[in-house]
Short mmCIF file of C-alpha atoms in Angstrom, two decimals:
data_model
loop_
_atom_site.label_atom_id
_atom_site.label_comp_id
_atom_site.label_asym_id
_atom_site.label_seq_id
_atom_site.Cartn_x
_atom_site.Cartn_y
_atom_site.Cartn_z
CA MET A 1 0.00 -0.07 0.13
CA GLN A 2 2.74 2.29 0.68
CA GLU A 3 4.33 1.94 -2.60
CA ILE A 4 1.11 2.52 -4.36
CA ASN A 5 0.60 5.78 -2.13
CA GLN A 6 4.09 6.90 -3.08
CA TYR A 7 3.55 6.42 -6.89
CA LEU A 8 0.07 8.25 -6.50
CA ALA A 9 1.78 11.16 -4.60
CA ALA A 10 4.58 11.34 -7.25
CA THR A 11 2.25 11.30 -10.25
CA LEU A 12 -0.23 13.86 -8.64
CA ARG A 13 2.76 16.32 -7.94
CA GLN A 14 4.03 15.70 -11.57
CA LEU A 15 0.64 16.41 -13.29
CA ARG A 16 0.35 19.64 -11.10
CA THR A 17 3.87 20.82 -12.04
CA ASP A 18 3.53 19.86 -15.73
CA ARG A 19 0.22 22.06 -15.89
CA GLY A 20 1.48 24.76 -13.49
CA TRP A 21 -1.48 24.22 -11.11
CA SER A 22 -1.61 25.18 -7.72
CA LEU A 23 -3.36 23.08 -5.22
CA ASP A 24 -6.27 25.48 -5.25
CA ARG A 25 -6.61 25.13 -9.07
CA ALA A 26 -6.25 21.34 -8.94
CA ALA A 27 -8.93 21.21 -6.22
CA THR A 28 -11.26 23.17 -8.41
CA GLU A 29 -10.66 21.16 -11.46
CA CYS A 30 -10.82 17.82 -9.76
CA GLY A 31 -13.70 18.62 -7.38
CA VAL A 32 -11.57 17.27 -4.49
CA SER A 33 -10.62 19.31 -1.50
CA LYS A 34 -7.35 21.14 -1.40
CA ALA A 35 -6.45 19.51 1.98
CA MET A 36 -7.14 16.04 0.54
CA LEU A 37 -4.95 16.64 -2.48
CA GLY A 38 -2.18 17.88 -0.06
CA GLN A 39 -2.45 14.67 2.10
CA ILE A 40 -2.40 12.42 -1.04
CA GLU A 41 0.75 14.38 -2.41
CA ARG A 42 2.50 13.87 0.98
CA GLY A 43 1.45 10.14 0.97
CA GLU A 44 -0.55 10.73 4.01
CA SER A 45 -3.89 9.49 2.75
CA SER A 46 -5.28 6.49 0.71
CA PRO A 47 -8.09 8.06 -1.17
CA THR A 48 -11.25 6.00 -2.19
CA VAL A 49 -11.73 4.83 -5.90
CA ALA A 50 -14.24 7.36 -6.32
CA THR A 51 -11.81 10.14 -5.35
CA LEU A 52 -9.10 8.60 -7.48
CA TRP A 53 -11.58 8.87 -10.42
CA LYS A 54 -12.29 12.52 -9.78
CA ILE A 55 -8.83 13.39 -9.77
CA ALA A 56 -8.07 11.42 -12.96
CA SER A 57 -11.05 13.16 -14.46
CA GLY A 58 -9.90 16.55 -13.30
CA PHE A 59 -6.61 16.12 -15.00
CA GLY A 60 -7.79 14.36 -18.06
CA ALA A 61 -5.93 11.36 -17.25
CA SER A 62 -6.71 7.72 -16.89
CA LEU A 63 -7.24 5.88 -13.64
CA SER A 64 -4.40 3.41 -14.19
CA SER A 65 -1.96 6.32 -14.62
CA PHE A 66 -2.06 6.87 -10.83
CA LEU A 67 -1.39 3.33 -10.10
CA GLU A 68 1.46 2.35 -12.14
CA PRO A 69 3.41 3.05 -15.42
CA PRO A 70 2.41 1.46 -18.65
CA ALA A 71 3.05 -2.28 -18.87
CA ALA A 72 6.50 -3.43 -20.18
CA GLU A 73 6.61 -4.82 -23.64
CA GLN A 74 9.10 -7.24 -24.97
CA SER A 75 9.05 -8.17 -28.70
CA GLY A 76 5.65 -7.04 -29.19
CA VAL A 77 4.25 -9.36 -26.25
CA THR A 78 3.00 -7.97 -22.88
CA LEU A 79 2.63 -10.68 -20.18
CA ARG A 80 0.79 -9.76 -16.91
CA SER A 81 -0.67 -11.82 -14.06
CA ALA A 82 -3.92 -10.63 -12.21
CA ASP A 83 -2.50 -12.62 -9.09
CA ALA A 84 0.75 -10.62 -9.03
CA LEU A 85 -1.00 -7.17 -9.73
CA ARG A 86 -3.93 -7.59 -7.49
CA GLN A 87 -4.00 -4.91 -4.85
CA ARG A 88 -6.23 -2.59 -2.84
CA PRO A 89 -4.99 0.71 -3.63
CA ALA A 90 -7.72 2.81 -2.07
CA ALA A 91 -9.43 3.15 1.16
CA ASP A 92 -12.46 1.01 0.17
CA GLU A 93 -13.16 -2.55 -0.19
CA MET A 94 -12.34 -3.28 -3.90
CA LEU A 95 -9.46 -5.03 -5.23
CA MET A 96 -7.98 -4.00 -8.42
CA ALA A 97 -5.41 -5.44 -10.83
CA PRO A 98 -4.34 -3.08 -13.54
CA LEU A 99 -3.91 -5.81 -16.21
CA PHE A 100 -2.98 -3.39 -18.88
CA PRO A 101 -2.53 0.36 -17.65
CA TYR A 102 -3.70 3.05 -20.20
CA GLU A 103 -1.49 3.48 -23.32
CA GLN A 104 -2.26 6.18 -25.82
CA ARG A 105 -1.59 4.12 -28.79
CA TYR A 106 -4.36 1.72 -27.68
CA GLY A 107 -6.87 4.11 -26.13
CA PHE A 108 -7.94 1.74 -23.26
CA GLU A 109 -6.96 0.42 -19.87
CA LEU A 110 -8.04 -3.01 -18.76
CA PHE A 111 -8.61 -3.94 -15.13
CA GLU A 112 -9.67 -6.87 -13.06
CA PHE A 113 -11.96 -5.78 -10.20
CA THR A 114 -13.09 -7.84 -7.24
CA LEU A 115 -16.13 -6.68 -5.27
CA LEU A 116 -16.31 -8.10 -1.86
CA PRO A 117 -19.73 -9.07 -0.42
CA GLY A 118 -21.96 -6.06 0.51
CA TYR A 119 -19.60 -3.70 -1.54
CA GLU A 120 -21.36 -0.91 -3.47
CA ARG A 121 -19.67 2.09 -5.37
CA LEU A 122 -21.62 4.80 -7.26
CA SER A 123 -19.48 6.53 -9.94
CA GLU A 124 -19.79 9.92 -11.17
CA PRO A 125 -19.70 10.49 -14.98
CA HIS A 126 -16.32 10.04 -16.59
CA SER A 127 -15.12 12.43 -19.42
CA VAL A 128 -17.38 12.55 -22.30
CA GLY A 129 -17.07 9.73 -24.79
CA VAL A 130 -15.52 7.16 -22.26
CA VAL A 131 -17.14 3.74 -22.70
CA GLU A 132 -16.64 0.73 -20.17
CA HIS A 133 -16.95 -2.87 -21.23
CA VAL A 134 -17.72 -5.09 -18.15
CA VAL A 135 -17.30 -8.97 -18.39
CA VAL A 136 -18.23 -10.85 -15.03
CA VAL A 137 -15.63 -13.74 -14.75
CA ARG A 138 -16.79 -15.13 -11.46
CA GLY A 139 -19.85 -14.62 -9.13
CA GLU A 140 -22.76 -12.32 -9.54
CA MET A 141 -23.08 -8.52 -9.34
CA GLU A 142 -25.24 -5.77 -10.30
CA LEU A 143 -24.45 -2.74 -12.49
CA LEU A 144 -26.07 0.50 -12.47
CA VAL A 145 -26.79 1.72 -15.94
CA GLN A 146 -29.21 4.50 -17.12
CA GLY A 147 -30.57 4.55 -13.57
CA VAL A 148 -31.32 0.79 -13.29
CA TRP A 149 -29.47 -1.83 -11.40
CA GLN A 150 -28.93 -4.63 -13.89
CA PRO A 151 -28.08 -8.12 -12.52
CA LEU A 152 -25.12 -9.78 -13.96
CA LYS A 153 -23.85 -13.46 -13.66
CA GLU A 154 -20.70 -15.10 -14.62
CA GLY A 155 -20.07 -14.76 -18.30
CA ASP A 156 -22.43 -11.78 -18.82
CA ALA A 157 -20.88 -8.71 -20.84
CA VAL A 158 -22.11 -5.12 -20.87
CA ARG A 159 -20.90 -2.05 -22.69
CA PHE A 160 -22.11 1.19 -21.58
CA ALA A 161 -21.40 5.03 -21.80
CA ALA A 162 -19.56 5.77 -18.85
CA ASP A 163 -20.03 9.68 -19.20
CA GLN A 164 -23.08 9.11 -17.23
CA PRO A 165 -23.72 8.26 -13.52
CA HIS A 166 -23.23 4.39 -13.02
CA GLY A 167 -22.36 2.03 -10.19
CA TYR A 168 -21.15 -1.42 -9.14
CA ARG A 169 -22.51 -3.57 -6.21
CA ASN A 170 -22.34 -7.09 -4.83
CA ALA A 171 -25.31 -7.91 -2.84
CA GLY A 172 -24.33 -11.54 -2.33
CA THR A 173 -22.30 -13.30 -0.11
CA GLN A 174 -19.31 -14.38 -2.33
CA PRO A 175 -16.83 -12.12 -4.13
CA ALA A 176 -17.69 -10.94 -7.61
CA VAL A 177 -14.80 -10.56 -10.13
CA PHE A 178 -15.11 -8.82 -13.34
CA HIS A 179 -12.94 -7.30 -16.16
CA ASP A 180 -13.61 -3.73 -17.05
CA LEU A 181 -11.94 -2.38 -20.27
CA ILE A 182 -12.27 1.43 -20.19
CA TYR A 183 -12.09 3.21 -23.56
CA TYR A 184 -11.01 6.66 -23.84
CA PRO A 185 -11.72 8.49 -27.01
CA PRO A 186 -8.58 10.51 -28.70
CA GLY A 187 -7.73 13.36 -26.69
CA SER A 188 -9.68 12.45 -23.48
CA ALA A 189 -7.03 10.82 -21.47
CA ARG A 190 -3.20 11.28 -21.31
CA GLN A 191 -0.52 9.31 -19.92
CA SER A 192 0.89 11.19 -16.87
CA ARG A 193 4.47 10.22 -16.94
#
């Protein structure tokens, strides 16, 4: 967790420096308090996933750019292990594995998310044109799309416009695991480092 906080802190500082933004300006752009941003930059706070999304959206960056650099590629092949990448990078009860962090040439990032029993997260709209592709790989969950909670079971897949409010929840007694490919239209997300 400390390593993730340090990377997040350095990335946030670098983005602010690159844009010439004060903490006040960053707070306004992200919709996150100046105090919280300062705590994150000093590595003193582990923000929730919702807060990470607000920060990413405010900077026009991908979520994965705050978690780790793009995956290393050798001879045109990138090999990643969800078991090795799975982490709890935020203060809430969701496990994340950034299988393929955002790269501009591909225009997407791919996560494995694990929702523990009883977990619910409502997500604010992402940048205009962002589309999510959710595939349930284990268990059952619900996805809030267009104001309706859609039940999903193993093998179900949904694509939806993520530039509107949406959410994820696990009302069951077993963890729910899903893959989420998040597509960013050209110009909507930038690599931060």
